[in-house]
Amino acid sequence: MAKEFKMSQARYDELKQELDYSKTTRADEVAELIKEARGFGDLSENSEYDEAKNEQEKKDLALIIEETLKQRIQGVKNEDGVWITPAFPKLIYVLEEDNIKEGSSYFYLTELAAKCTAKRMVPDYISEKVMKQLKGDVYTCMGCRSFLTPDRFTDKGIGNIANAKNYDPSKHKYYGRFNQGVVTINLVDVACSSGGDMTKFWKIFDERLDLCYRALMCRHNRLKGTLSDAAPILWQHGALARLKKGEKIDKLLYDGYSTISLGYAGLYECTKYMTGKSHTDPEGKPFALHVMEHMNEACDKWKQETNIDFSIYGTPLESTTYKFAKCLQKRFGKIPGVTDRNYITNSYHVHVAEKIDAFTKLKFESEFQRLSPGGAISYVEVPNMQNNIPAVLQVMKYIYENIMYAELNTKSDYCQCCGYDGEIQIVENEDGKLIWRCPKCGNEDQDKMNVARRTCGYIGTQFWNQGRTQEIKERVLHL
């Protein structure tokens, strides 16, 4: 039976008008453009024809984007039939020349995206301008932050090794490629193991990097020899490739078709231990940048030796942050400002408790994001911005000009006991455990509340371990 949706007459008329325009007037206009473009000769080298097709596609996509954003603003219903923030799917919006400036063709979509972000924490934002500077192409990430390396196998003339039906040797390929896995280095452990001695630090760092390399090669070698039959949808039917039955996937592991990631965590604490300063401090920053550069140099060396695309990846560390912190405390005790919390800082991020404004944070972290080519994401923590969309737009414009990939974090909660839809708070109970409590009715039953927080790149709605919960509690606002 068809599902019924309620809609106001005004909204119905608006949608019908948009649809009628797309089907008739606009379709006729684009058809005329295409007809005119055909008159310029061979379509394979006809830019006017491509522009006409793109114009039609852009208009169609704009309608889809608009509806997707409106549906996400509305949310999904919880057990009580109340609209709440869903964790998935993740939405990414590319900021580009024709949507970032007021008066540009698609600025109305950017305004809608800002409203969506203020209410539902998505979409996250990719700057076309900065990404083209760093990678040469614009493409989305895999998951919350993992980015492929720029396509080099097409430039080398290796060809259509995945047998894709839509392969175009004149264009770089990103869809269908994949990552072989990640191994993460705990930078805080490297620092603490050195006892603060710089010579020892770099020696231990190289030893740990070699350990990571060997672990990554274990992942790589485990994939070698895998037959396409192991996962036909992936390897035979086009999700990742169209290999023959019984064919090995080995050729897809080299020449940059797939990537493999060296993850890292705790750059802030590492810098704090070794220099006594935050990496935002002029005395700590050069050391932090050197650490990032050293990891990139290691990846470049491994890539040259193996023809496998190693790259640096800012590990999300959703729950592992607690495990890393507990291991550090067990090995080194509670060192003030370094190992005295139940979490360590994600990737290159400014420490969550450090006071810094949104624009300074994004500008600072952009220097480290460019050194994390395998993936990373920056964020700013903001209060309820639903009544201040112009401020959200200012942050988005700053992202466009300064950093490749970033997001805004807010809160989106609902208490099923009393209907409170403000921020549900994190408090410490009599046993010293961090719990969630409704400030209106005192409800502490997690089964009777909806809480949405940015875990790191993804939105989490299933609650978190004590380490991540402490990290969420200690976040300061940047706006």
Short mmCIF file of C-alpha atoms in Angstrom, two decimals, residues 129-297:
data_model
loop_
_atom_site.label_atom_id
_atom_site.label_comp_id
_atom_site.label_asym_id
_atom_site.label_seq_id
_atom_site.Cartn_x
_atom_site.Cartn_y
_atom_site.Cartn_z
CA LYS A 129 39.03 25.98 -4.00
CA VAL A 130 41.39 24.48 -1.41
CA MET A 131 40.98 20.89 -2.56
CA LYS A 132 42.01 21.78 -6.09
CA GLN A 133 45.10 23.49 -4.66
CA LEU A 134 46.04 20.42 -2.60
CA LYS A 135 44.93 17.51 -4.79
CA GLY A 136 44.26 18.91 -8.24
CA ASP A 137 40.80 17.31 -8.34
CA VAL A 138 37.60 17.52 -6.31
CA TYR A 139 36.14 14.28 -4.96
CA THR A 140 34.45 13.08 -1.82
CA CYS A 141 35.94 11.10 1.05
CA MET A 142 35.39 7.45 1.93
CA GLY A 143 33.54 7.22 5.23
CA CYS A 144 33.98 10.20 7.52
CA ARG A 145 37.42 11.42 6.42
CA SER A 146 39.54 8.92 4.46
CA PHE A 147 40.64 10.46 1.16
CA LEU A 148 42.14 8.65 -1.80
CA THR A 149 45.43 9.90 -3.19
CA PRO A 150 45.19 11.77 -6.51
CA ASP A 151 44.85 9.41 -9.46
CA ARG A 152 48.34 8.59 -10.80
CA PHE A 153 47.61 5.33 -12.63
CA THR A 154 45.63 7.18 -15.31
CA ASP A 155 48.44 9.73 -15.74
CA LYS A 156 50.94 6.87 -16.15
CA GLY A 157 48.82 5.36 -18.92
CA ILE A 158 48.25 2.10 -17.03
CA GLY A 159 44.67 2.05 -18.25
CA ASN A 160 41.40 0.51 -17.16
CA ILE A 161 42.77 -2.12 -14.76
CA ALA A 162 39.39 -2.51 -13.01
CA ASN A 163 37.54 -3.01 -16.33
CA ALA A 164 35.07 -0.25 -15.43
CA LYS A 165 32.39 0.30 -18.06
CA ASN A 166 32.52 4.08 -17.59
CA TYR A 167 36.31 4.44 -17.61
CA ASP A 168 37.53 7.52 -19.47
CA PRO A 169 41.31 7.68 -20.03
CA SER A 170 41.08 11.47 -20.32
CA LYS A 171 39.71 11.84 -16.78
CA HIS A 172 40.98 10.90 -13.33
CA LYS A 173 39.15 8.06 -11.60
CA TYR A 174 38.00 8.08 -7.95
CA TYR A 175 34.71 6.19 -7.69
CA GLY A 176 35.37 2.47 -7.37
CA ARG A 177 38.77 2.84 -5.77
CA PHE A 178 39.35 1.74 -2.18
CA ASN A 179 41.60 1.60 0.89
CA GLN A 180 43.51 -1.49 1.99
CA GLY A 181 43.45 -0.67 5.70
CA VAL A 182 44.94 1.48 8.45
CA VAL A 183 47.39 1.05 11.32
CA THR A 184 47.62 3.88 13.88
CA ILE A 185 50.69 5.16 15.68
CA ASN A 186 50.13 6.50 19.21
CA LEU A 187 52.30 9.63 19.19
CA VAL A 188 51.82 10.15 22.92
CA ASP A 189 53.38 6.77 23.63
CA VAL A 190 56.36 7.62 21.43
CA ALA A 191 56.91 10.85 23.36
CA CYS A 192 56.50 9.34 26.83
CA SER A 193 58.76 6.41 25.92
CA SER A 194 61.55 8.89 25.13
CA GLY A 195 61.43 10.46 28.58
CA GLY A 196 61.54 13.88 26.92
CA ASP A 197 64.92 13.27 25.25
CA MET A 198 64.73 14.55 21.66
CA THR A 199 67.39 12.17 20.33
CA LYS A 200 65.59 9.21 21.85
CA PHE A 201 62.26 10.52 20.57
CA TRP A 202 63.28 10.43 16.90
CA LYS A 203 64.94 7.04 17.31
CA ILE A 204 61.85 5.53 18.95
CA PHE A 205 59.63 7.29 16.40
CA ASP A 206 61.46 5.57 13.53
CA GLU A 207 61.23 2.21 15.28
CA ARG A 208 57.48 2.60 15.74
CA LEU A 209 57.05 3.75 12.15
CA ASP A 210 58.86 0.62 10.99
CA LEU A 211 56.51 -1.45 13.17
CA CYS A 212 53.53 0.30 11.54
CA TYR A 213 54.99 -0.38 8.10
CA ARG A 214 55.34 -4.09 8.83
CA ALA A 215 51.78 -4.20 10.21
CA LEU A 216 50.45 -2.44 7.11
CA MET A 217 52.30 -4.87 4.86
CA CYS A 218 50.63 -7.71 6.76
CA ARG A 219 47.29 -6.21 5.76
CA HIS A 220 48.46 -5.77 2.18
CA ASN A 221 49.86 -9.30 1.91
CA ARG A 222 46.69 -10.72 3.40
CA LEU A 223 44.76 -9.18 0.49
CA LYS A 224 47.20 -10.44 -2.13
CA GLY A 225 45.95 -13.57 -3.82
CA THR A 226 42.30 -12.87 -2.96
CA LEU A 227 40.07 -14.16 -5.74
CA SER A 228 37.27 -12.04 -7.17
CA ASP A 229 34.89 -14.85 -6.19
CA ALA A 230 35.37 -13.93 -2.50
CA ALA A 231 33.04 -10.95 -2.93
CA PRO A 232 31.43 -10.90 -6.39
CA ILE A 233 29.52 -7.66 -5.84
CA LEU A 234 32.78 -5.88 -5.04
CA TRP A 235 35.19 -7.46 -7.48
CA GLN A 236 33.07 -8.83 -10.35
CA HIS A 237 29.90 -6.74 -10.59
CA GLY A 238 31.31 -3.22 -10.53
CA ALA A 239 31.24 -1.94 -6.95
CA LEU A 240 35.05 -1.83 -7.04
CA ALA A 241 35.92 -3.68 -10.23
CA ARG A 242 34.70 -6.00 -13.00
CA LEU A 243 37.25 -8.78 -12.79
CA LYS A 244 36.76 -12.23 -14.26
CA LYS A 245 35.69 -15.18 -12.15
CA GLY A 246 38.70 -16.69 -10.43
CA GLU A 247 40.84 -13.62 -11.18
CA LYS A 248 43.09 -12.29 -8.40
CA ILE A 249 42.62 -8.72 -7.20
CA ASP A 250 46.39 -8.12 -6.90
CA LYS A 251 46.70 -5.56 -9.71
CA LEU A 252 44.25 -3.29 -7.86
CA LEU A 253 46.63 -3.06 -4.89
CA TYR A 254 49.37 -1.20 -6.78
CA ASP A 255 50.01 1.89 -8.92
CA GLY A 256 47.82 4.07 -6.71
CA TYR A 257 44.53 2.41 -7.61
CA SER A 258 43.99 1.75 -3.90
CA THR A 259 45.56 3.36 -0.84
CA ILE A 260 46.82 2.16 2.54
CA SER A 261 46.91 4.43 5.58
CA LEU A 262 49.30 5.30 8.39
CA GLY A 263 47.00 6.64 11.07
CA TYR A 264 48.14 8.87 13.90
CA ALA A 265 46.70 10.22 17.14
CA GLY A 266 47.68 12.52 19.99
CA LEU A 267 49.80 15.17 18.27
CA TYR A 268 48.78 17.73 20.92
CA GLU A 269 49.85 15.57 23.88
CA CYS A 270 53.02 14.49 22.09
CA THR A 271 54.01 18.13 21.55
CA LYS A 272 53.01 19.06 25.11
CA TYR A 273 55.25 16.37 26.60
CA MET A 274 58.25 17.07 24.39
CA THR A 275 58.16 20.90 24.43
CA GLY A 276 56.01 21.79 27.41
CA LYS A 277 53.75 23.76 25.08
CA SER A 278 50.58 23.24 23.04
CA HIS A 279 51.16 22.89 19.33
CA THR A 280 49.24 26.17 18.93
CA ASP A 281 52.07 27.90 20.78
CA PRO A 282 54.88 29.34 18.61
CA GLU A 283 57.35 27.27 20.65
CA GLY A 284 55.46 24.01 20.11
CA LYS A 285 54.24 24.39 16.52
CA PRO A 286 57.57 23.76 14.69
CA PHE A 287 58.02 20.45 16.51
CA ALA A 288 54.44 19.39 15.68
CA LEU A 289 54.91 20.23 12.01
CA HIS A 290 58.20 18.31 11.99
CA VAL A 291 56.42 15.23 13.35
CA MET A 292 53.83 15.45 10.55
CA GLU A 293 56.49 15.97 7.88
CA HIS A 294 58.49 13.02 9.19
CA MET A 295 55.50 10.68 8.83
CA ASN A 296 54.94 11.93 5.29
CA GLU A 297 58.59 11.29 4.45
#
